[in-house]
Amino acid sequence: MKVFLVGLPGSGKTTFGEALAKEMNLPFVDLDYDIALTEKKSIATIFESEGEETFRKLESQHLRTWCEKKEDFLMATGGGTPCFFSNMDVMNKAGVSVFLDTSIHVIASRMKDTELGRRPLFANQTVETIAGRVAQMRKERITFYQQAKLTCADDAPSADYVAKQLRALEG
């Protein structure tokens, strides 16, 4: 089974994804890390030097390459991955997408206290201003996220519980 975690930045795709992959005995893939490793430059550098459009094309190419592999895996996608180049359709055809619908306040708190908070959009902001920006981002992206085959609306999901839900979908 190929599993794709989607959701806003700070929703827990990487952290929860690692735990869920372990629970399901699947290799874990972080799409942003894969892109940075292959392209030999950070995501921030790609955005700065080549622009968002180039990054989104690279992101889609990397996603499609993974989807074509025979092996199963669990992937943490970037927050914007589902929103471009029909990537949500690609993920849903290749496997099972899971929307981590984490509350805005939890995301804002996480961003304030982690490296996410150092990104240009969120640097030197309060939890309240970050929450406002996250809410706007959610509003813009929710139609894509809602196309996921499974939604996990829990600020601290259980890997065991989500694994059982995924196995039930697999049939």
PDB file of C-alpha atoms in Angstrom:
ATOM      1  CA  MET A   1       0.000   0.000   0.000  1.00  0.00           C
ATOM      2  CA  LYS A   2       1.150   3.497  -0.852  1.00  0.00           C
ATOM      3  CA  VAL A   3       0.044   6.051   1.749  1.00  0.00           C
ATOM      4  CA  PHE A   4       0.259   9.822   1.262  1.00  0.00           C
ATOM      5  CA  LEU A   5      -0.109  12.229   4.182  1.00  0.00           C
ATOM      6  CA  VAL A   6      -1.448  15.649   3.221  1.00  0.00           C
ATOM      7  CA  GLY A   7      -2.171  18.719   5.315  1.00  0.00           C
ATOM      8  CA  LEU A   8      -0.983  22.159   6.259  1.00  0.00           C
ATOM      9  CA  PRO A   9       2.619  22.874   7.217  1.00  0.00           C
ATOM     10  CA  GLY A  10       2.952  21.964  10.881  1.00  0.00           C
ATOM     11  CA  SER A  11       0.086  19.459  10.814  1.00  0.00           C
ATOM     12  CA  GLY A  12       2.458  16.621  11.727  1.00  0.00           C
ATOM     13  CA  LYS A  13       2.944  14.919   8.375  1.00  0.00           C
ATOM     14  CA  THR A  14       6.609  14.123   8.986  1.00  0.00           C
ATOM     15  CA  THR A  15       6.519  13.400  12.723  1.00  0.00           C
ATOM     16  CA  PHE A  16       3.281  11.401  12.628  1.00  0.00           C
ATOM     17  CA  GLY A  17       4.281   9.885   9.282  1.00  0.00           C
ATOM     18  CA  GLU A  18       7.412   8.342  10.764  1.00  0.00           C
ATOM     19  CA  ALA A  19       5.372   6.766  13.586  1.00  0.00           C
ATOM     20  CA  LEU A  20       2.654   5.537  11.222  1.00  0.00           C
ATOM     21  CA  ALA A  21       5.190   4.091   8.777  1.00  0.00           C
ATOM     22  CA  LYS A  22       6.803   2.183  11.640  1.00  0.00           C
ATOM     23  CA  GLU A  23       3.385   0.940  12.819  1.00  0.00           C
ATOM     24  CA  MET A  24       2.548  -0.240   9.282  1.00  0.00           C
ATOM     25  CA  ASN A  25       6.045  -1.588   8.603  1.00  0.00           C
ATOM     26  CA  LEU A  26       6.417   0.658   5.545  1.00  0.00           C
ATOM     27  CA  PRO A  27       9.432   2.668   4.391  1.00  0.00           C
ATOM     28  CA  PHE A  28       8.997   6.372   5.199  1.00  0.00           C
ATOM     29  CA  VAL A  29       9.542   9.038   2.523  1.00  0.00           C
ATOM     30  CA  ASP A  30       9.563  12.784   3.101  1.00  0.00           C
ATOM     31  CA  LEU A  31       8.885  14.343  -0.309  1.00  0.00           C
ATOM     32  CA  ASP A  32      10.611  17.648   0.511  1.00  0.00           C
ATOM     33  CA  TYR A  33      13.688  15.807   1.797  1.00  0.00           C
ATOM     34  CA  ASP A  34      13.708  13.628  -1.342  1.00  0.00           C
ATOM     35  CA  ILE A  35      13.591  16.709  -3.563  1.00  0.00           C
ATOM     36  CA  ALA A  36      16.353  18.490  -1.614  1.00  0.00           C
ATOM     37  CA  LEU A  37      18.551  15.384  -1.684  1.00  0.00           C
ATOM     38  CA  THR A  38      18.093  14.744  -5.408  1.00  0.00           C
ATOM     39  CA  GLU A  39      18.389  18.382  -6.463  1.00  0.00           C
ATOM     40  CA  LYS A  40      21.318  18.952  -4.061  1.00  0.00           C
ATOM     41  CA  LYS A  41      19.791  22.172  -2.699  1.00  0.00           C
ATOM     42  CA  SER A  42      17.338  23.073   0.020  1.00  0.00           C
ATOM     43  CA  ILE A  43      13.673  23.733  -0.695  1.00  0.00           C
ATOM     44  CA  ALA A  44      14.209  27.338   0.419  1.00  0.00           C
ATOM     45  CA  THR A  45      17.082  27.713  -2.071  1.00  0.00           C
ATOM     46  CA  ILE A  46      14.972  26.293  -4.910  1.00  0.00           C
ATOM     47  CA  PHE A  47      12.155  28.737  -4.046  1.00  0.00           C
ATOM     48  CA  GLU A  48      14.571  31.683  -3.842  1.00  0.00           C
ATOM     49  CA  SER A  49      16.706  30.945  -6.894  1.00  0.00           C
ATOM     50  CA  GLU A  50      14.210  29.316  -9.261  1.00  0.00           C
ATOM     51  CA  GLY A  51      10.793  30.370  -7.976  1.00  0.00           C
ATOM     52  CA  GLU A  52       7.716  28.564  -6.752  1.00  0.00           C
ATOM     53  CA  GLU A  53       6.607  27.438 -10.224  1.00  0.00           C
ATOM     54  CA  THR A  54       9.861  25.560 -10.808  1.00  0.00           C
ATOM     55  CA  PHE A  55       9.653  24.041  -7.328  1.00  0.00           C
ATOM     56  CA  ARG A  56       6.055  22.893  -7.898  1.00  0.00           C
ATOM     57  CA  LYS A  57       7.047  21.238 -11.181  1.00  0.00           C
ATOM     58  CA  LEU A  58       9.933  19.432  -9.476  1.00  0.00           C
ATOM     59  CA  GLU A  59       7.630  18.416  -6.630  1.00  0.00           C
ATOM     60  CA  SER A  60       5.097  16.951  -9.059  1.00  0.00           C
ATOM     61  CA  GLN A  61       7.804  15.094 -11.006  1.00  0.00           C
ATOM     62  CA  HIS A  62       9.216  13.570  -7.813  1.00  0.00           C
ATOM     63  CA  LEU A  63       5.736  12.593  -6.613  1.00  0.00           C
ATOM     64  CA  ARG A  64       4.918  10.897  -9.930  1.00  0.00           C
ATOM     65  CA  THR A  65       8.240   9.046  -9.928  1.00  0.00           C
ATOM     66  CA  TRP A  66       7.450   7.640  -6.479  1.00  0.00           C
ATOM     67  CA  CYS A  67       3.910   6.719  -7.539  1.00  0.00           C
ATOM     68  CA  GLU A  68       5.264   4.667 -10.443  1.00  0.00           C
ATOM     69  CA  LYS A  69       7.410   2.497  -8.157  1.00  0.00           C
ATOM     70  CA  LYS A  70       6.211  -1.008  -7.398  1.00  0.00           C
ATOM     71  CA  GLU A  71       7.248  -0.791  -3.741  1.00  0.00           C
ATOM     72  CA  ASP A  72       4.879   0.342  -1.024  1.00  0.00           C
ATOM     73  CA  PHE A  73       5.764   3.314   1.182  1.00  0.00           C
ATOM     74  CA  LEU A  74       4.307   6.026   3.386  1.00  0.00           C
ATOM     75  CA  MET A  75       5.011   9.574   2.213  1.00  0.00           C
ATOM     76  CA  ALA A  76       4.798  12.924   3.973  1.00  0.00           C
ATOM     77  CA  THR A  77       4.021  15.395   1.201  1.00  0.00           C
ATOM     78  CA  GLY A  78       4.643  19.120   1.299  1.00  0.00           C
ATOM     79  CA  GLY A  79       1.724  21.254   2.469  1.00  0.00           C
ATOM     80  CA  GLY A  80       1.115  22.553  -1.054  1.00  0.00           C
ATOM     81  CA  THR A  81       1.705  19.291  -2.924  1.00  0.00           C
ATOM     82  CA  PRO A  82      -1.997  18.395  -3.340  1.00  0.00           C
ATOM     83  CA  CYS A  83      -2.810  21.836  -4.773  1.00  0.00           C
ATOM     84  CA  PHE A  84      -0.854  21.708  -8.040  1.00  0.00           C
ATOM     85  CA  PHE A  85      -0.735  19.703 -11.281  1.00  0.00           C
ATOM     86  CA  SER A  86      -3.566  17.328 -10.265  1.00  0.00           C
ATOM     87  CA  ASN A  87      -1.251  15.827  -7.644  1.00  0.00           C
ATOM     88  CA  MET A  88      -4.201  14.860  -5.429  1.00  0.00           C
ATOM     89  CA  ASP A  89      -5.627  12.728  -8.250  1.00  0.00           C
ATOM     90  CA  VAL A  90      -2.202  11.175  -8.812  1.00  0.00           C
ATOM     91  CA  MET A  91      -1.937  10.225  -5.126  1.00  0.00           C
ATOM     92  CA  ASN A  92      -5.482   8.861  -4.948  1.00  0.00           C
ATOM     93  CA  LYS A  93      -4.932   6.689  -8.026  1.00  0.00           C
ATOM     94  CA  ALA A  94      -1.606   5.365  -6.728  1.00  0.00           C
ATOM     95  CA  GLY A  95      -2.705   4.682  -3.155  1.00  0.00           C
ATOM     96  CA  VAL A  96      -4.481   6.124  -0.136  1.00  0.00           C
ATOM     97  CA  SER A  97      -4.279   9.775   0.832  1.00  0.00           C
ATOM     98  CA  VAL A  98      -4.776  10.816   4.454  1.00  0.00           C
ATOM     99  CA  PHE A  99      -5.610  14.404   5.411  1.00  0.00           C
ATOM    100  CA  LEU A 100      -4.157  15.344   8.794  1.00  0.00           C
ATOM    101  CA  ASP A 101      -6.726  17.969   9.746  1.00  0.00           C
ATOM    102  CA  THR A 102      -4.871  19.435  12.704  1.00  0.00           C
ATOM    103  CA  SER A 103      -6.397  22.466  14.430  1.00  0.00           C
ATOM    104  CA  ILE A 104      -5.062  25.874  13.452  1.00  0.00           C
ATOM    105  CA  HIS A 105      -4.084  26.807  17.014  1.00  0.00           C
ATOM    106  CA  VAL A 106      -2.035  23.607  17.435  1.00  0.00           C
ATOM    107  CA  ILE A 107      -0.269  24.245  14.118  1.00  0.00           C
ATOM    108  CA  ALA A 108       0.441  27.874  15.078  1.00  0.00           C
ATOM    109  CA  SER A 109       1.849  26.779  18.445  1.00  0.00           C
ATOM    110  CA  ARG A 110       4.066  24.187  16.765  1.00  0.00           C
ATOM    111  CA  MET A 111       5.314  26.714  14.225  1.00  0.00           C
ATOM    112  CA  LYS A 112       6.168  29.258  16.876  1.00  0.00           C
ATOM    113  CA  ASP A 113       8.355  26.730  18.703  1.00  0.00           C
ATOM    114  CA  THR A 114      10.071  24.963  15.787  1.00  0.00           C
ATOM    115  CA  GLU A 115      12.085  25.617  12.651  1.00  0.00           C
ATOM    116  CA  LEU A 116       8.811  26.160  10.778  1.00  0.00           C
ATOM    117  CA  GLY A 117       8.551  29.437  12.652  1.00  0.00           C
ATOM    118  CA  ARG A 118      11.787  30.620  11.073  1.00  0.00           C
ATOM    119  CA  ARG A 119      10.373  30.433   7.554  1.00  0.00           C
ATOM    120  CA  PRO A 120       9.949  33.923   6.045  1.00  0.00           C
ATOM    121  CA  LEU A 121       6.135  33.799   6.185  1.00  0.00           C
ATOM    122  CA  PHE A 122       6.124  33.026   9.912  1.00  0.00           C
ATOM    123  CA  ALA A 123       9.371  34.516  11.298  1.00  0.00           C
ATOM    124  CA  ASN A 124       9.093  36.811  14.324  1.00  0.00           C
ATOM    125  CA  GLN A 125       5.321  36.377  14.520  1.00  0.00           C
ATOM    126  CA  THR A 126       3.088  35.688  17.502  1.00  0.00           C
ATOM    127  CA  VAL A 127       0.977  32.540  17.762  1.00  0.00           C
ATOM    128  CA  GLU A 128      -2.061  34.693  16.929  1.00  0.00           C
ATOM    129  CA  THR A 129      -0.602  36.174  13.731  1.00  0.00           C
ATOM    130  CA  ILE A 130       0.698  32.768  12.656  1.00  0.00           C
ATOM    131  CA  ALA A 131      -2.783  31.323  13.311  1.00  0.00           C
ATOM    132  CA  GLY A 132      -4.291  33.976  11.033  1.00  0.00           C
ATOM    133  CA  ARG A 133      -1.920  33.101   8.231  1.00  0.00           C
ATOM    134  CA  VAL A 134      -2.481  29.368   8.738  1.00  0.00           C
ATOM    135  CA  ALA A 135      -6.267  29.910   8.671  1.00  0.00           C
ATOM    136  CA  GLN A 136      -5.957  31.736   5.342  1.00  0.00           C
ATOM    137  CA  MET A 137      -3.769  28.962   3.944  1.00  0.00           C
ATOM    138  CA  ARG A 138      -6.310  26.363   5.095  1.00  0.00           C
ATOM    139  CA  LYS A 139      -9.123  28.275   3.406  1.00  0.00           C
ATOM    140  CA  GLU A 140      -7.171  28.324   0.117  1.00  0.00           C
ATOM    141  CA  ARG A 141      -6.206  24.623   0.249  1.00  0.00           C
ATOM    142  CA  ILE A 142      -9.107  22.855   1.956  1.00  0.00           C
ATOM    143  CA  THR A 143     -10.841  21.784  -1.272  1.00  0.00           C
ATOM    144  CA  PHE A 144      -7.719  19.840  -2.224  1.00  0.00           C
ATOM    145  CA  TYR A 145      -7.203  18.313   1.221  1.00  0.00           C
ATOM    146  CA  GLN A 146     -10.839  17.207   1.382  1.00  0.00           C
ATOM    147  CA  GLN A 147     -10.255  14.961  -1.630  1.00  0.00           C
ATOM    148  CA  ALA A 148      -8.241  12.630   0.618  1.00  0.00           C
ATOM    149  CA  LYS A 149      -9.621   9.138   1.031  1.00  0.00           C
ATOM    150  CA  LEU A 150      -9.290   9.356   4.809  1.00  0.00           C
ATOM    151  CA  THR A 151      -9.440  12.372   7.118  1.00  0.00           C
ATOM    152  CA  CYS A 152      -7.814  12.331  10.538  1.00  0.00           C
ATOM    153  CA  ALA A 153      -9.257  15.266  12.510  1.00  0.00           C
ATOM    154  CA  ASP A 154      -7.222  14.782  15.657  1.00  0.00           C
ATOM    155  CA  ASP A 155      -4.452  16.969  17.074  1.00  0.00           C
ATOM    156  CA  ALA A 156      -2.660  13.889  18.445  1.00  0.00           C
ATOM    157  CA  PRO A 157      -3.640  10.928  16.270  1.00  0.00           C
ATOM    158  CA  SER A 158      -2.824   7.374  17.253  1.00  0.00           C
ATOM    159  CA  ALA A 159      -0.623   5.577  14.725  1.00  0.00           C
ATOM    160  CA  ASP A 160      -2.240   2.293  15.719  1.00  0.00           C
ATOM    161  CA  TYR A 161      -5.764   3.625  15.138  1.00  0.00           C
ATOM    162  CA  VAL A 162      -4.956   5.216  11.761  1.00  0.00           C
ATOM    163  CA  ALA A 163      -3.094   2.063  10.670  1.00  0.00           C
ATOM    164  CA  LYS A 164      -6.233   0.017  11.432  1.00  0.00           C
ATOM    165  CA  GLN A 165      -8.353   2.441   9.379  1.00  0.00           C
ATOM    166  CA  LEU A 166      -5.926   2.210   6.469  1.00  0.00           C
ATOM    167  CA  ARG A 167      -5.835  -1.597   6.601  1.00  0.00           C
ATOM    168  CA  ALA A 168      -9.649  -1.623   6.562  1.00  0.00           C
ATOM    169  CA  LEU A 169      -9.616   0.512   3.401  1.00  0.00           C
ATOM    170  CA  GLU A 170      -7.166  -1.893   1.803  1.00  0.00           C
ATOM    171  CA  GLY A 171      -9.759  -4.597   2.296  1.00  0.00           C
TER     172      GLY A 171
END
